[in-house]
mmCIF file of C-alpha atoms in Angstrom:
data_model
loop_
_atom_site.group_PDB
_atom_site.id
_atom_site.type_symbol
_atom_site.label_atom_id
_atom_site.label_comp_id
_atom_site.label_asym_id
_atom_site.label_seq_id
_atom_site.Cartn_x
_atom_site.Cartn_y
_atom_site.Cartn_z
ATOM 1 C CA MET A 23 61.113 42.862 28.527
ATOM 2 C CA THR A 24 57.339 42.711 27.629
ATOM 3 C CA THR A 25 54.956 39.865 27.257
ATOM 4 C CA HIS A 26 53.517 39.126 23.697
ATOM 5 C CA SER A 27 50.152 38.701 24.048
ATOM 6 C CA SER A 28 50.593 42.506 26.451
ATOM 7 C CA THR A 29 52.241 45.640 26.931
ATOM 8 C CA ALA A 30 52.704 44.369 30.882
ATOM 9 C CA GLN A 31 55.588 44.852 32.049
ATOM 10 C CA LEU A 32 57.666 41.564 32.895
ATOM 11 C CA SER A 33 59.678 41.784 35.672
ATOM 12 C CA TYR A 34 63.048 40.387 35.486
ATOM 13 C CA PHE A 35 66.640 40.374 36.303
ATOM 14 C CA VAL A 36 69.503 38.719 34.231
ATOM 15 C CA LEU A 37 72.325 37.074 35.827
ATOM 16 C CA GLY A 38 75.729 36.188 33.111
ATOM 17 C CA GLY A 39 72.766 35.530 30.458
ATOM 18 C CA ILE A 40 70.740 33.999 32.291
ATOM 19 C CA VAL A 41 67.051 35.548 32.381
ATOM 20 C CA PHE A 42 65.231 34.994 35.908
ATOM 21 C CA VAL A 43 61.664 35.952 36.063
ATOM 22 C CA ASP A 44 58.273 34.856 38.266
ATOM 23 C CA LEU A 45 55.750 31.872 36.706
ATOM 24 C CA TYR A 46 52.381 33.749 36.090
ATOM 25 C CA MET A 47 49.524 32.813 34.156
ATOM 26 C CA GLY A 48 50.715 35.801 31.314
ATOM 27 C CA TYR A 49 53.907 33.703 31.281
ATOM 28 C CA LEU A 50 52.193 30.607 30.728
ATOM 29 C CA MET A 51 50.011 31.670 27.766
ATOM 30 C CA GLU A 52 53.185 32.813 25.773
ATOM 31 C CA TRP A 53 52.651 29.051 24.403
ATOM 32 C CA GLY A 54 48.919 29.713 23.558
ATOM 33 C CA ASP A 55 47.642 26.285 24.525
ATOM 34 C CA TRP A 56 49.809 26.768 27.199
ATOM 35 C CA TYR A 57 47.549 23.466 28.987
ATOM 36 C CA ARG A 58 48.749 21.400 26.742
ATOM 37 C CA VAL A 59 52.083 22.831 24.923
ATOM 38 C CA GLY A 60 53.746 24.114 27.527
ATOM 39 C CA PRO A 61 56.770 23.319 29.815
ATOM 40 C CA ARG A 62 55.002 20.350 31.333
ATOM 41 C CA GLN A 63 56.693 21.169 35.384
ATOM 42 C CA LEU A 64 55.253 24.631 35.031
ATOM 43 C CA VAL A 65 51.546 23.764 34.072
ATOM 44 C CA ASN A 66 51.937 21.101 36.711
ATOM 45 C CA ARG A 67 52.928 23.893 39.116
ATOM 46 C CA ALA A 68 50.975 26.776 38.051
ATOM 47 C CA THR A 69 47.528 24.295 38.449
ATOM 48 C CA ALA A 70 48.351 22.619 41.506
ATOM 49 C CA ASP A 71 46.642 22.977 44.360
ATOM 50 C CA SER A 72 49.760 24.642 47.024
ATOM 51 C CA ILE A 73 50.632 27.328 48.767
ATOM 52 C CA TYR A 74 50.572 29.744 45.769
ATOM 53 C CA GLN A 75 46.667 30.352 46.637
ATOM 54 C CA LYS A 76 47.174 30.622 50.286
ATOM 55 C CA ASN A 77 50.104 33.388 50.063
ATOM 56 C CA PRO A 78 50.107 35.766 47.278
ATOM 57 C CA ASP A 79 53.860 37.000 47.493
ATOM 58 C CA GLN A 80 55.075 33.242 47.328
ATOM 59 C CA ARG A 81 55.801 32.585 43.653
ATOM 60 C CA VAL A 82 57.303 30.577 41.953
ATOM 61 C CA VAL A 83 61.000 31.816 39.687
ATOM 62 C CA VAL A 84 61.974 30.404 37.153
ATOM 63 C CA PRO A 85 64.592 30.626 34.028
ATOM 64 C CA ALA A 86 62.875 32.410 31.258
ATOM 65 C CA SER A 87 66.066 32.844 28.762
ATOM 66 C CA VAL A 88 70.200 31.135 28.914
ATOM 67 C CA LEU A 89 71.536 33.733 26.536
ATOM 68 C CA MET A 90 75.326 31.517 25.352
ATOM 69 C CA SER A 91 77.904 32.773 27.429
ATOM 70 C CA ASN A 92 81.002 31.368 28.820
ATOM 71 C CA LEU A 93 79.207 31.734 31.946
ATOM 72 C CA THR A 94 75.873 30.093 31.278
ATOM 73 C CA LYS A 95 77.861 26.582 29.356
ATOM 74 C CA GLY A 96 75.305 23.468 29.970
ATOM 75 C CA TYR A 97 72.948 25.562 31.406
ATOM 76 C CA GLY A 98 70.666 25.920 28.573
ATOM 77 C CA ASP A 99 68.433 22.704 29.829
ATOM 78 C CA PHE A 100 67.590 24.559 33.090
ATOM 79 C CA LEU A 101 65.183 26.529 30.711
ATOM 80 C CA HIS A 102 62.167 26.608 32.573
ATOM 81 C CA ALA A 103 63.245 25.197 35.541
ATOM 82 C CA PRO A 104 61.589 26.101 39.007
ATOM 83 C CA VAL A 105 64.546 27.254 41.655
ATOM 84 C CA LYS A 106 64.070 26.101 44.971
ATOM 85 C CA LYS A 107 66.428 27.356 46.905
ATOM 86 C CA PHE A 108 69.437 30.076 46.877
ATOM 87 C CA ASN A 109 72.377 29.257 48.541
ATOM 88 C CA GLY A 110 70.370 26.923 50.808
ATOM 89 C CA GLU A 111 67.597 29.394 51.760
ATOM 90 C CA GLU A 112 63.431 28.897 50.244
ATOM 91 C CA VAL A 113 63.190 31.642 46.624
ATOM 92 C CA ASN A 114 60.078 33.136 47.932
ATOM 93 C CA ASN A 115 59.715 35.044 44.413
ATOM 94 C CA LEU A 116 61.720 37.054 42.233
ATOM 95 C CA TYR A 117 62.709 39.861 44.359
ATOM 96 C CA HIS A 118 63.414 37.297 47.383
ATOM 97 C CA PHE A 119 65.786 35.855 44.348
ATOM 98 C CA VAL A 120 67.273 39.405 43.890
ATOM 99 C CA GLU A 121 67.640 40.474 47.796
ATOM 100 C CA LEU A 122 69.098 37.205 47.813
ATOM 101 C CA TRP A 123 71.734 37.936 45.028
ATOM 102 C CA ARG A 124 72.181 41.282 46.200
ATOM 103 C CA ASN A 125 73.023 40.605 49.570
ATOM 104 C CA ASN A 126 75.208 37.450 49.104
ATOM 105 C CA THR A 127 78.497 37.033 51.095
ATOM 106 C CA GLU A 128 79.820 33.912 48.715
ATOM 107 C CA GLU A 129 82.090 33.360 46.325
ATOM 108 C CA PHE A 130 79.951 30.708 44.462
ATOM 109 C CA VAL A 131 76.121 31.318 44.175
ATOM 110 C CA GLN A 132 74.374 27.611 44.821
ATOM 111 C CA ILE A 133 71.074 27.498 43.048
ATOM 112 C CA GLU A 134 68.869 24.621 43.600
ATOM 113 C CA PHE A 135 66.157 23.512 41.367
ATOM 114 C CA LEU A 136 62.601 21.921 42.118
ATOM 115 C CA ASP A 137 63.827 18.389 40.553
ATOM 116 C CA LYS A 138 67.522 18.869 43.014
ATOM 117 C CA ARG A 139 70.385 19.665 40.262
ATOM 118 C CA LEU A 140 72.319 22.830 41.129
ATOM 119 C CA MET A 141 73.760 25.782 39.209
ATOM 120 C CA LEU A 142 76.489 27.420 40.772
ATOM 121 C CA LEU A 143 77.584 30.343 39.510
ATOM 122 C CA PRO A 144 80.758 32.838 40.625
ATOM 123 C CA TYR A 145 79.940 36.110 42.266
ATOM 124 C CA THR A 146 82.149 38.525 41.344
ATOM 125 C CA GLU A 147 82.762 36.760 37.394
ATOM 126 C CA VAL A 148 78.717 37.552 37.198
ATOM 127 C CA ASN A 149 78.489 40.429 38.466
ATOM 128 C CA GLU A 150 81.819 41.533 36.199
ATOM 129 C CA LYS A 151 80.789 40.267 33.167
ATOM 130 C CA THR A 152 76.369 40.521 32.489
ATOM 131 C CA PRO A 153 77.025 44.105 31.474
ATOM 132 C CA ASP A 154 79.265 42.887 28.507
ATOM 133 C CA ILE A 155 76.630 39.571 27.840
ATOM 134 C CA MET A 156 73.922 42.175 27.960
ATOM 135 C CA LYS A 157 75.499 44.350 25.470
ATOM 136 C CA LYS A 158 76.005 41.021 23.130
ATOM 137 C CA TYR A 159 72.314 40.436 23.507
ATOM 138 C CA GLY A 160 70.736 43.518 23.167
ATOM 139 C CA VAL A 161 69.117 43.571 26.655
ATOM 140 C CA PRO A 162 68.671 47.308 27.831
ATOM 141 C CA ALA A 163 68.918 46.717 31.308
ATOM 142 C CA GLN A 164 70.105 44.146 34.126
ATOM 143 C CA GLY A 165 66.506 43.776 35.411
ATOM 144 C CA SER A 166 62.622 45.245 35.465
ATOM 145 C CA PRO A 167 62.855 48.857 36.648
ATOM 146 C CA ASP A 168 61.139 47.978 39.474
ATOM 147 C CA VAL A 169 63.894 44.527 39.830
ATOM 148 C CA LEU A 170 66.801 47.736 39.237
ATOM 149 C CA GLU A 171 65.524 49.656 42.264
ATOM 150 C CA LEU A 172 65.247 46.761 44.555
ATOM 151 C CA LEU A 173 68.978 45.968 43.571
ATOM 152 C CA GLU A 174 70.042 49.228 44.014
ATOM 153 C CA GLY A 175 67.825 50.368 46.686
ATOM 154 C CA PRO A 176 68.876 52.079 50.109
ATOM 155 C CA ASP A 177 69.723 48.858 51.453
ATOM 156 C CA ALA A 178 72.091 47.468 48.504
ATOM 157 C CA PRO A 179 75.722 47.433 49.753
ATOM 158 C CA ASP A 180 78.292 48.929 48.529
ATOM 159 C CA ALA A 181 79.978 47.831 45.609
#
């Protein structure tokens, strides 16, 4: 996936039809006059005097797209909602989110959003069905090359 306004590679990670990305200025610029017309919760997060200016490794993770599937029913309104926690652990950025997924040992994954809403995903079923969902929607890979390297890297648990 690339942004419409540039040819730079966008880091992304697909889980059962939900495409997660780090929030960054190029993502916001997809709305054109993003400050006026972008999703308000993202504009507020991007412009707040917060940890993002103090720690460059800290980024907001958001669902950038929700592809229709049995696994994503009811999650369409989570689009652009900032992720806060993964199974109770604060999420630092997309790479951290991927590591938490990769190292998960729970039957269900609970993703908590900044607005306190929860997304509950069955871990094994998501892993099994994600390739079919990606094929249906023409998504070439479960993640960008950098994310796949992390997902399949030497520290990845055996499948």
